[in-house]
PDB file of C-alpha atoms in Angstrom:
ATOM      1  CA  UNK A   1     -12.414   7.447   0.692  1.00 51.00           C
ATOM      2  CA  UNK A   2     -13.310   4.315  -1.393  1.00 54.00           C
ATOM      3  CA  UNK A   3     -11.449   4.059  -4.598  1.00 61.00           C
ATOM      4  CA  UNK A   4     -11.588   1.034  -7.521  1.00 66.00           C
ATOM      5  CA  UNK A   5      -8.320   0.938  -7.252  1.00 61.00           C
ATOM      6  CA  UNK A   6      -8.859  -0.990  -4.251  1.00 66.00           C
ATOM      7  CA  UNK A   7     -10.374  -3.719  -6.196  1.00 68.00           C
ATOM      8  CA  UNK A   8      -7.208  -4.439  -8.236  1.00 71.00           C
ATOM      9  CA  UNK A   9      -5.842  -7.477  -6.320  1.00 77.00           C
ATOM     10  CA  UNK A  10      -9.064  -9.096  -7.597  1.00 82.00           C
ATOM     11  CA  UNK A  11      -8.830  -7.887 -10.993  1.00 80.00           C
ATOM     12  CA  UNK A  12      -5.239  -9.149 -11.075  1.00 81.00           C
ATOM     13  CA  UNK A  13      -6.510 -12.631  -9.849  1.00 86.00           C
ATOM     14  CA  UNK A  14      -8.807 -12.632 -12.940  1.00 88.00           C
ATOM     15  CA  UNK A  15      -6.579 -11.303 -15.219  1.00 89.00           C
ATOM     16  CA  UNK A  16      -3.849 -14.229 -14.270  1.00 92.00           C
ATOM     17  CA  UNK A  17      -4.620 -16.546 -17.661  1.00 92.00           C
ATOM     18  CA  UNK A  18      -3.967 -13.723 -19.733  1.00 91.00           C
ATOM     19  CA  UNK A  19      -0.559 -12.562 -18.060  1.00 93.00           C
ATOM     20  CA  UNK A  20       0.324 -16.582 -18.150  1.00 94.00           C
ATOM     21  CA  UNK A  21      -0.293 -16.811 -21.948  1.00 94.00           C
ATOM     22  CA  UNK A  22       1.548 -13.669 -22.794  1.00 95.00           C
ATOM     23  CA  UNK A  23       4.240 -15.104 -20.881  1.00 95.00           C
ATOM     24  CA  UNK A  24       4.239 -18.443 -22.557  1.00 95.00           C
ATOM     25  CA  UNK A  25       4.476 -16.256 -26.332  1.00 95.00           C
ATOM     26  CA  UNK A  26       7.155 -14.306 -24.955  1.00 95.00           C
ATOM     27  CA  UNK A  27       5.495 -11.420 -24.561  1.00 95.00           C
ATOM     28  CA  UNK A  28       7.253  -8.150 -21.996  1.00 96.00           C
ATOM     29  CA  UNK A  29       5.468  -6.074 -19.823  1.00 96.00           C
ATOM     30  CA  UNK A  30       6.938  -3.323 -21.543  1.00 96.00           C
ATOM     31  CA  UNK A  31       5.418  -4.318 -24.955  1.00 97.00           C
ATOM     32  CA  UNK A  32       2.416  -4.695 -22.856  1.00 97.00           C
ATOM     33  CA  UNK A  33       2.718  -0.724 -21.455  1.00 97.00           C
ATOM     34  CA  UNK A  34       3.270   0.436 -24.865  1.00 97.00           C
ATOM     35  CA  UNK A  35       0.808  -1.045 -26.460  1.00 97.00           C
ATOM     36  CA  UNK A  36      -2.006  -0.007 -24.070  1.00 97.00           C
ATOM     37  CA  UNK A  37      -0.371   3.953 -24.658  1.00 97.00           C
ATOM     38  CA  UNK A  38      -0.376   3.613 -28.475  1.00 98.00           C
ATOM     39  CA  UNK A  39      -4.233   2.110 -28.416  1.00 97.00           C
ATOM     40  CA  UNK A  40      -4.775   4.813 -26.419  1.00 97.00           C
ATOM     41  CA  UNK A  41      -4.055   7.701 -28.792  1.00 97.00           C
ATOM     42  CA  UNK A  42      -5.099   5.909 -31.551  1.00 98.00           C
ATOM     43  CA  UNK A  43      -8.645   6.219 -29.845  1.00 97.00           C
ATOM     44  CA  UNK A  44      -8.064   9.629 -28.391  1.00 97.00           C
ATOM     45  CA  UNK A  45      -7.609  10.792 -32.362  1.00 98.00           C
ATOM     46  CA  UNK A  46     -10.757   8.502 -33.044  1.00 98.00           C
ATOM     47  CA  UNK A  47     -12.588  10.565 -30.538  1.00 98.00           C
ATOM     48  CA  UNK A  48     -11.019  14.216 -31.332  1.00 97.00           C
ATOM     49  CA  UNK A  49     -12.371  13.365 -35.278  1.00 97.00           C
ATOM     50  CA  UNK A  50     -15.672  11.484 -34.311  1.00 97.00           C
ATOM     51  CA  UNK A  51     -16.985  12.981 -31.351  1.00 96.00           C
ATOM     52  CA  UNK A  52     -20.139  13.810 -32.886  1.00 95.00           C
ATOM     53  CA  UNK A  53     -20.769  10.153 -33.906  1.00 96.00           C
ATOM     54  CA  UNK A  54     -22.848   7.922 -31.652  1.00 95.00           C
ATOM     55  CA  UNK A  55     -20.615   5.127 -32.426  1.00 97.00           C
ATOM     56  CA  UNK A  56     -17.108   6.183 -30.818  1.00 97.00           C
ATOM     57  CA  UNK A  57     -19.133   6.418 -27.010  1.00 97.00           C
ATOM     58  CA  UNK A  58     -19.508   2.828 -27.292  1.00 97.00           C
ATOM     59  CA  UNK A  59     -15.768   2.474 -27.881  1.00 97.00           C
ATOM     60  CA  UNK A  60     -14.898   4.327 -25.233  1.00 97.00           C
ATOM     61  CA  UNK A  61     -16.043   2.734 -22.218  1.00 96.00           C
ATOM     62  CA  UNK A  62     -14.796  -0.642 -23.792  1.00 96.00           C
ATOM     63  CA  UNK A  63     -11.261   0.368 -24.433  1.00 96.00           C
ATOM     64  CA  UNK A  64     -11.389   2.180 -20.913  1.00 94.00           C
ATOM     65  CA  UNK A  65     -11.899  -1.368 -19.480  1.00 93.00           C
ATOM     66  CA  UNK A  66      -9.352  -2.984 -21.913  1.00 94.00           C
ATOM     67  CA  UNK A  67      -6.640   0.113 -20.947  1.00 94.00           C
ATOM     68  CA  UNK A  68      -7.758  -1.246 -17.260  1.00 91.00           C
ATOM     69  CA  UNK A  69      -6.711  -4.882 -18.006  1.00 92.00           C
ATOM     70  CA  UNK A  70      -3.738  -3.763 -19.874  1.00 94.00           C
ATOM     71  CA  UNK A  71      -2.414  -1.407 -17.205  1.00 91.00           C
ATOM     72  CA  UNK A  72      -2.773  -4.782 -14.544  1.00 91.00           C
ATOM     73  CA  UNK A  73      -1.306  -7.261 -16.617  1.00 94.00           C
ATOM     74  CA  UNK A  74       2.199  -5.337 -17.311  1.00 93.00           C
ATOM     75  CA  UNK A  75       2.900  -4.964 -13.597  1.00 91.00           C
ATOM     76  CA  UNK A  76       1.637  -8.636 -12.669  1.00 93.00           C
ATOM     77  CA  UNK A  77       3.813  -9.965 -15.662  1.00 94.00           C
ATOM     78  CA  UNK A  78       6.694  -7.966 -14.107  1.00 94.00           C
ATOM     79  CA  UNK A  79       5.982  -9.194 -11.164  1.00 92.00           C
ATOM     80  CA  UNK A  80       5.531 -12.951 -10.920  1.00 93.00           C
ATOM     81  CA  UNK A  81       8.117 -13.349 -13.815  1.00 94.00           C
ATOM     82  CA  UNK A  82      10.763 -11.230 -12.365  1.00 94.00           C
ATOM     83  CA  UNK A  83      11.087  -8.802 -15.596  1.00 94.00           C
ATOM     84  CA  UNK A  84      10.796  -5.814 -13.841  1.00 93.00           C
ATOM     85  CA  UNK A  85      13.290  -2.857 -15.077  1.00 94.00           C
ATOM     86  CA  UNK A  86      14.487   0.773 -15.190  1.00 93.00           C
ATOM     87  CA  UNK A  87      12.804   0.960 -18.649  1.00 96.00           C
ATOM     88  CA  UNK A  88       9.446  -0.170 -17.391  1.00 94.00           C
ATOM     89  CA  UNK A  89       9.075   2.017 -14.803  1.00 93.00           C
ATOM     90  CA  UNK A  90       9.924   5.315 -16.289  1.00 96.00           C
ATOM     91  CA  UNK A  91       7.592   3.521 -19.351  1.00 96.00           C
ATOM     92  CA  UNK A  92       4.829   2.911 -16.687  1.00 94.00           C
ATOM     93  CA  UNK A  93       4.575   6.190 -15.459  1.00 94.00           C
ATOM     94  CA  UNK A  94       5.426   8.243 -18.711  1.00 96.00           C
ATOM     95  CA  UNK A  95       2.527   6.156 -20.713  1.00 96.00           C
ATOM     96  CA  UNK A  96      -0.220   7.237 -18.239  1.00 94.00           C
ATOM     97  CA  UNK A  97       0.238  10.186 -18.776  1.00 95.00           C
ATOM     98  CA  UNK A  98       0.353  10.489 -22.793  1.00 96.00           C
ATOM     99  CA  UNK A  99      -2.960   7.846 -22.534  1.00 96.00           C
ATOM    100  CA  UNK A 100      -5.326  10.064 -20.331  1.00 94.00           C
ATOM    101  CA  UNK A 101      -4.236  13.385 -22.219  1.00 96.00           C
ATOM    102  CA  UNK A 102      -4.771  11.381 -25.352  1.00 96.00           C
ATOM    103  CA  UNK A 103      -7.901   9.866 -24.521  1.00 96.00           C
ATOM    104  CA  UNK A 104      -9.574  13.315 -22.274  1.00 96.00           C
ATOM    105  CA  UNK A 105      -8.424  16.524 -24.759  1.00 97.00           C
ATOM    106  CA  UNK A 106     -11.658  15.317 -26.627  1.00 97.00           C
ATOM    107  CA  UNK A 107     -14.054  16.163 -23.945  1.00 97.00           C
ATOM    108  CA  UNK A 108     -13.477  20.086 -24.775  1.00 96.00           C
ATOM    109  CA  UNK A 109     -15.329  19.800 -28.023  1.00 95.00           C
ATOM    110  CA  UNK A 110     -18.691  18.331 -26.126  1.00 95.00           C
ATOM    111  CA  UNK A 111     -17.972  20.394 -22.742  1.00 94.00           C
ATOM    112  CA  UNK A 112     -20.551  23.080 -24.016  1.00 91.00           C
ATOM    113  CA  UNK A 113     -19.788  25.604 -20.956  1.00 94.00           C
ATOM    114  CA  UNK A 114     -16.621  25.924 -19.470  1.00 95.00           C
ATOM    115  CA  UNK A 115     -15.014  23.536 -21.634  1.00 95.00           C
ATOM    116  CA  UNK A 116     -11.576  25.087 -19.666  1.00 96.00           C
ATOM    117  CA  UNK A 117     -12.857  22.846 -16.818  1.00 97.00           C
ATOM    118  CA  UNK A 118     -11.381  19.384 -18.896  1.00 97.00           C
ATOM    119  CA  UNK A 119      -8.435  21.056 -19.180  1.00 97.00           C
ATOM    120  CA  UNK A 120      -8.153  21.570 -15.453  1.00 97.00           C
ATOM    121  CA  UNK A 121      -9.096  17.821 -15.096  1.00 98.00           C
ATOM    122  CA  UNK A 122      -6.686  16.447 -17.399  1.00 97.00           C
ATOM    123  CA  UNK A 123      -4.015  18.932 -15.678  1.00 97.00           C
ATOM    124  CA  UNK A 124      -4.513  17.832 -12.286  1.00 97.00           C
ATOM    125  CA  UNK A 125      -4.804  13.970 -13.199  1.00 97.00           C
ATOM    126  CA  UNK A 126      -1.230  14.732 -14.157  1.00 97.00           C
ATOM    127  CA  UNK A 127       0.159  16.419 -10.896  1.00 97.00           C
ATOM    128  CA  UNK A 128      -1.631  13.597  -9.310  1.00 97.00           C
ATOM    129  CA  UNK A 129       0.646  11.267 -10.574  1.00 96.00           C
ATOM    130  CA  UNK A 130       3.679  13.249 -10.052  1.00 96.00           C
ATOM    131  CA  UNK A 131       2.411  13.587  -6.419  1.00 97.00           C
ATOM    132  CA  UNK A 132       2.104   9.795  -6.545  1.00 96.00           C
ATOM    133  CA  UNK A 133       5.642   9.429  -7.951  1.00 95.00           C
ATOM    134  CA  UNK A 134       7.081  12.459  -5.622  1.00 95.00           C
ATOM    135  CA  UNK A 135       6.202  10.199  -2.363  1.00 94.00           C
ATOM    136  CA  UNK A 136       8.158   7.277  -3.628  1.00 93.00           C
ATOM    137  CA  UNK A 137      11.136   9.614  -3.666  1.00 91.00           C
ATOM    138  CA  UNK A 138      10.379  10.717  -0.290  1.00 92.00           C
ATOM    139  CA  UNK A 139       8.969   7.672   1.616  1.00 92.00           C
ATOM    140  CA  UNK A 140      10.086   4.738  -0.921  1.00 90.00           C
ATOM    141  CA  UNK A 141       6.018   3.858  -1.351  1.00 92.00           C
ATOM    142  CA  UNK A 142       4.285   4.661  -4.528  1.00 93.00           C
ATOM    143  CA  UNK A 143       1.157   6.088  -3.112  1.00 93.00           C
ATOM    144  CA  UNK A 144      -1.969   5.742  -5.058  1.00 91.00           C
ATOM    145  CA  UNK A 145      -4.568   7.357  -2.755  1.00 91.00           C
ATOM    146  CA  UNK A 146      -8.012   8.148  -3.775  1.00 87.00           C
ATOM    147  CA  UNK A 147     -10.184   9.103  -4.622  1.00 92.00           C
ATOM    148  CA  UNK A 148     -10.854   9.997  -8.596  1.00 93.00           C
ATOM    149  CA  UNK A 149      -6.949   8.148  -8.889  1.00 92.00           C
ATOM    150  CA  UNK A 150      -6.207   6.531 -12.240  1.00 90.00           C
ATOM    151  CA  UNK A 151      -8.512   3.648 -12.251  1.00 89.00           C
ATOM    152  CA  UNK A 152     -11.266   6.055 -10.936  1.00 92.00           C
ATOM    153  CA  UNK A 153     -11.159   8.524 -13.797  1.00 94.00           C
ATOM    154  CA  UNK A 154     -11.544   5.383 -16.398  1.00 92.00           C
ATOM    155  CA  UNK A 155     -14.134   4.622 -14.663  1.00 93.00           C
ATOM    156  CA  UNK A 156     -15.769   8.283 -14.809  1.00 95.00           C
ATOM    157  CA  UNK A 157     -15.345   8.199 -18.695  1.00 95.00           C
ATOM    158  CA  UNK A 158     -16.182   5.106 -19.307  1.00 94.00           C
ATOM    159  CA  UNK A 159     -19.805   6.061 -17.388  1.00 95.00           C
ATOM    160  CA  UNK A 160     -20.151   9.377 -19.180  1.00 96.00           C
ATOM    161  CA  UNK A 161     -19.851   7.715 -22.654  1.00 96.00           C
ATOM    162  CA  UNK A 162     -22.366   5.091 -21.639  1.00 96.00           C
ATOM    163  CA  UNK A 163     -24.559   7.803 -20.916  1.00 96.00           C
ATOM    164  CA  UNK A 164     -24.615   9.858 -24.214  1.00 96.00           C
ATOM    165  CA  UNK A 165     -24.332   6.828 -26.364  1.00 96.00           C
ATOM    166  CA  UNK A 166     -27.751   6.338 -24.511  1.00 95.00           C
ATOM    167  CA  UNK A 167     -28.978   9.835 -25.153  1.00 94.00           C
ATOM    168  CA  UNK A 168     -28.530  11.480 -22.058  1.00 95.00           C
ATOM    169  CA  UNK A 169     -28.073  15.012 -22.171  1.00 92.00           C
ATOM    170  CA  UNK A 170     -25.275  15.506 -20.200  1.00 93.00           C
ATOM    171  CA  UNK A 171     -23.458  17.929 -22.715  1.00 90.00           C
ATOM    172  CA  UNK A 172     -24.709  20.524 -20.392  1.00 92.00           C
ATOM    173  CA  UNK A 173     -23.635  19.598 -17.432  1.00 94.00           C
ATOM    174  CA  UNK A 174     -19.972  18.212 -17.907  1.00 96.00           C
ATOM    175  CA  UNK A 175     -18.249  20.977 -16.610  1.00 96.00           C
ATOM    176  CA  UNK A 176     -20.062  20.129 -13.355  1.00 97.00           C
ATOM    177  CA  UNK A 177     -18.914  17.088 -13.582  1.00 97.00           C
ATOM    178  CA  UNK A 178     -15.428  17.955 -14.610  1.00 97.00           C
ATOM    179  CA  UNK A 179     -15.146  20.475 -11.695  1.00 97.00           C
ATOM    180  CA  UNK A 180     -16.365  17.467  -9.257  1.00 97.00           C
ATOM    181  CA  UNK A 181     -13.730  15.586 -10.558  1.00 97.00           C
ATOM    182  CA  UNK A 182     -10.788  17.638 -10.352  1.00 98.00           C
ATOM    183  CA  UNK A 183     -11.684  19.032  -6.596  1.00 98.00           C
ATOM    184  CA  UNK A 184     -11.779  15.016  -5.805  1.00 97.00           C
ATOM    185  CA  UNK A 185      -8.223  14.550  -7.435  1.00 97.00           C
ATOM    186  CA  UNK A 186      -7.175  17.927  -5.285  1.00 97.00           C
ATOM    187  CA  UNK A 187      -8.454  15.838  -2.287  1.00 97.00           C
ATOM    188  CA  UNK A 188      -6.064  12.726  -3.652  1.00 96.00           C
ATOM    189  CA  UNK A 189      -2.629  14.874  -4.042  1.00 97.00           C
ATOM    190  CA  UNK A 190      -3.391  16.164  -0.682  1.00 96.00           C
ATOM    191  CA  UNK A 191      -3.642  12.599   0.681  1.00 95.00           C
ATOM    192  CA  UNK A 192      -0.385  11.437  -1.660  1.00 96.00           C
ATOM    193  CA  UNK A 193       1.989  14.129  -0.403  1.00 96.00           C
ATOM    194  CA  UNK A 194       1.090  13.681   3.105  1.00 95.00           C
ATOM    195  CA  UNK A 195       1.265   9.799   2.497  1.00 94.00           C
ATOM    196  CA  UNK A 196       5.260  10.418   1.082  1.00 94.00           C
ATOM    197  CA  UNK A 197       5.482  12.650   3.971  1.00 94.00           C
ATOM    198  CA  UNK A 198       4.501   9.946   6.004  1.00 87.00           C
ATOM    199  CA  UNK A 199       1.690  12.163   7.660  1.00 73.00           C
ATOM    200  CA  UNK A 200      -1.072   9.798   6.895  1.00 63.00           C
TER     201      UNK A 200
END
């Protein structure tokens, strides 16, 4: 099943000036990783104390994008610069987490029927990682199998936030939407256990 995350070595390509002037100021990947988490709840308590204002659903599909970037540049900085460490990966990992909880908790206080439903979400994004992180133990592959995967759920918030800054009434229907979502990321940890099973 198609996933953006299959786009990345693309978005890597473009994002190569950026990673080569961080480099150049000195700049880790790990600064990079923390950064992107601590912009994260910084918006996440922007949203939990704005989320009736207009203004904070044009934020959010911009910082999504920027999170994006941010998330690419700390492992291609590690990467083609050798820093890569213990630190950074438990930092990787941990940070993903703490962003999307961050960043989704929101959601309940516009989720106008079974708000319960973003909770399931956000709880399932998380075994979803830990799937993702259980295979490497298993098979020695991180496995980052679609679909609705990290870079997918940006995506999905990003979109809704376009859409009510726009006036859509989706308020309605985002526990449909939430409910999508989370059967799509049951279909991913599936896929990742079997993958660090090596049954896919």
């Amino acid at each position: 099943m198609i996933s953006i995350y299959e786009l990345k070595p693309k978005f890597q390509q473009m994002l190569m000036p950026f990673v080569n002037y961080l480099h150049k100021h000195n700049v880790t990947p790990n600064q990079v990783t923390v950064s992107a988490c601590l912009l994260s709840i910084i918006t996440g308590v922007l949203f939990y104390f704005n989320f009736e204002s207009s203004w904070i659903y044009a934020v959010l599909p911009v910082f999504m994008f920027v999170r994006m970037a941010m998330n690419a540049i700390d492992g291609v900085l590690a990467k083609k610069f050798n820093l890569q460490s213990r630190l950074g990966k438990f930092l990787n990992e941990l940070t993903d987490v703490i962003s999307d909880t961050a960043l989704l908790i929101p959601f309940i206080f516009i989720t106008q029927i079974f708000p319960t439903g973003v909770i399931i979400f956000i709880s399932l994004s998380i075994i979803s990682e830990m799937a993702g992180v259980l295979a490497e133990v298993t098979s020695g592959e991180r496995r980052y199998d679609g679909p609705m995967g990290k870079s997918d759920r940006a995506f999905l918030i990003g979109a809704v936030s376009v859409l009510i800054l726009f006036g859509v009434p989706l308020e309605p229907y985002l526990y449909i939407i939430f409910i999508v979502a989370s059967l799509l990321i049951a279909v991913n940890i599936y896929k990742r256990v079997l993958g660090g099973l090596g049954e896919n």
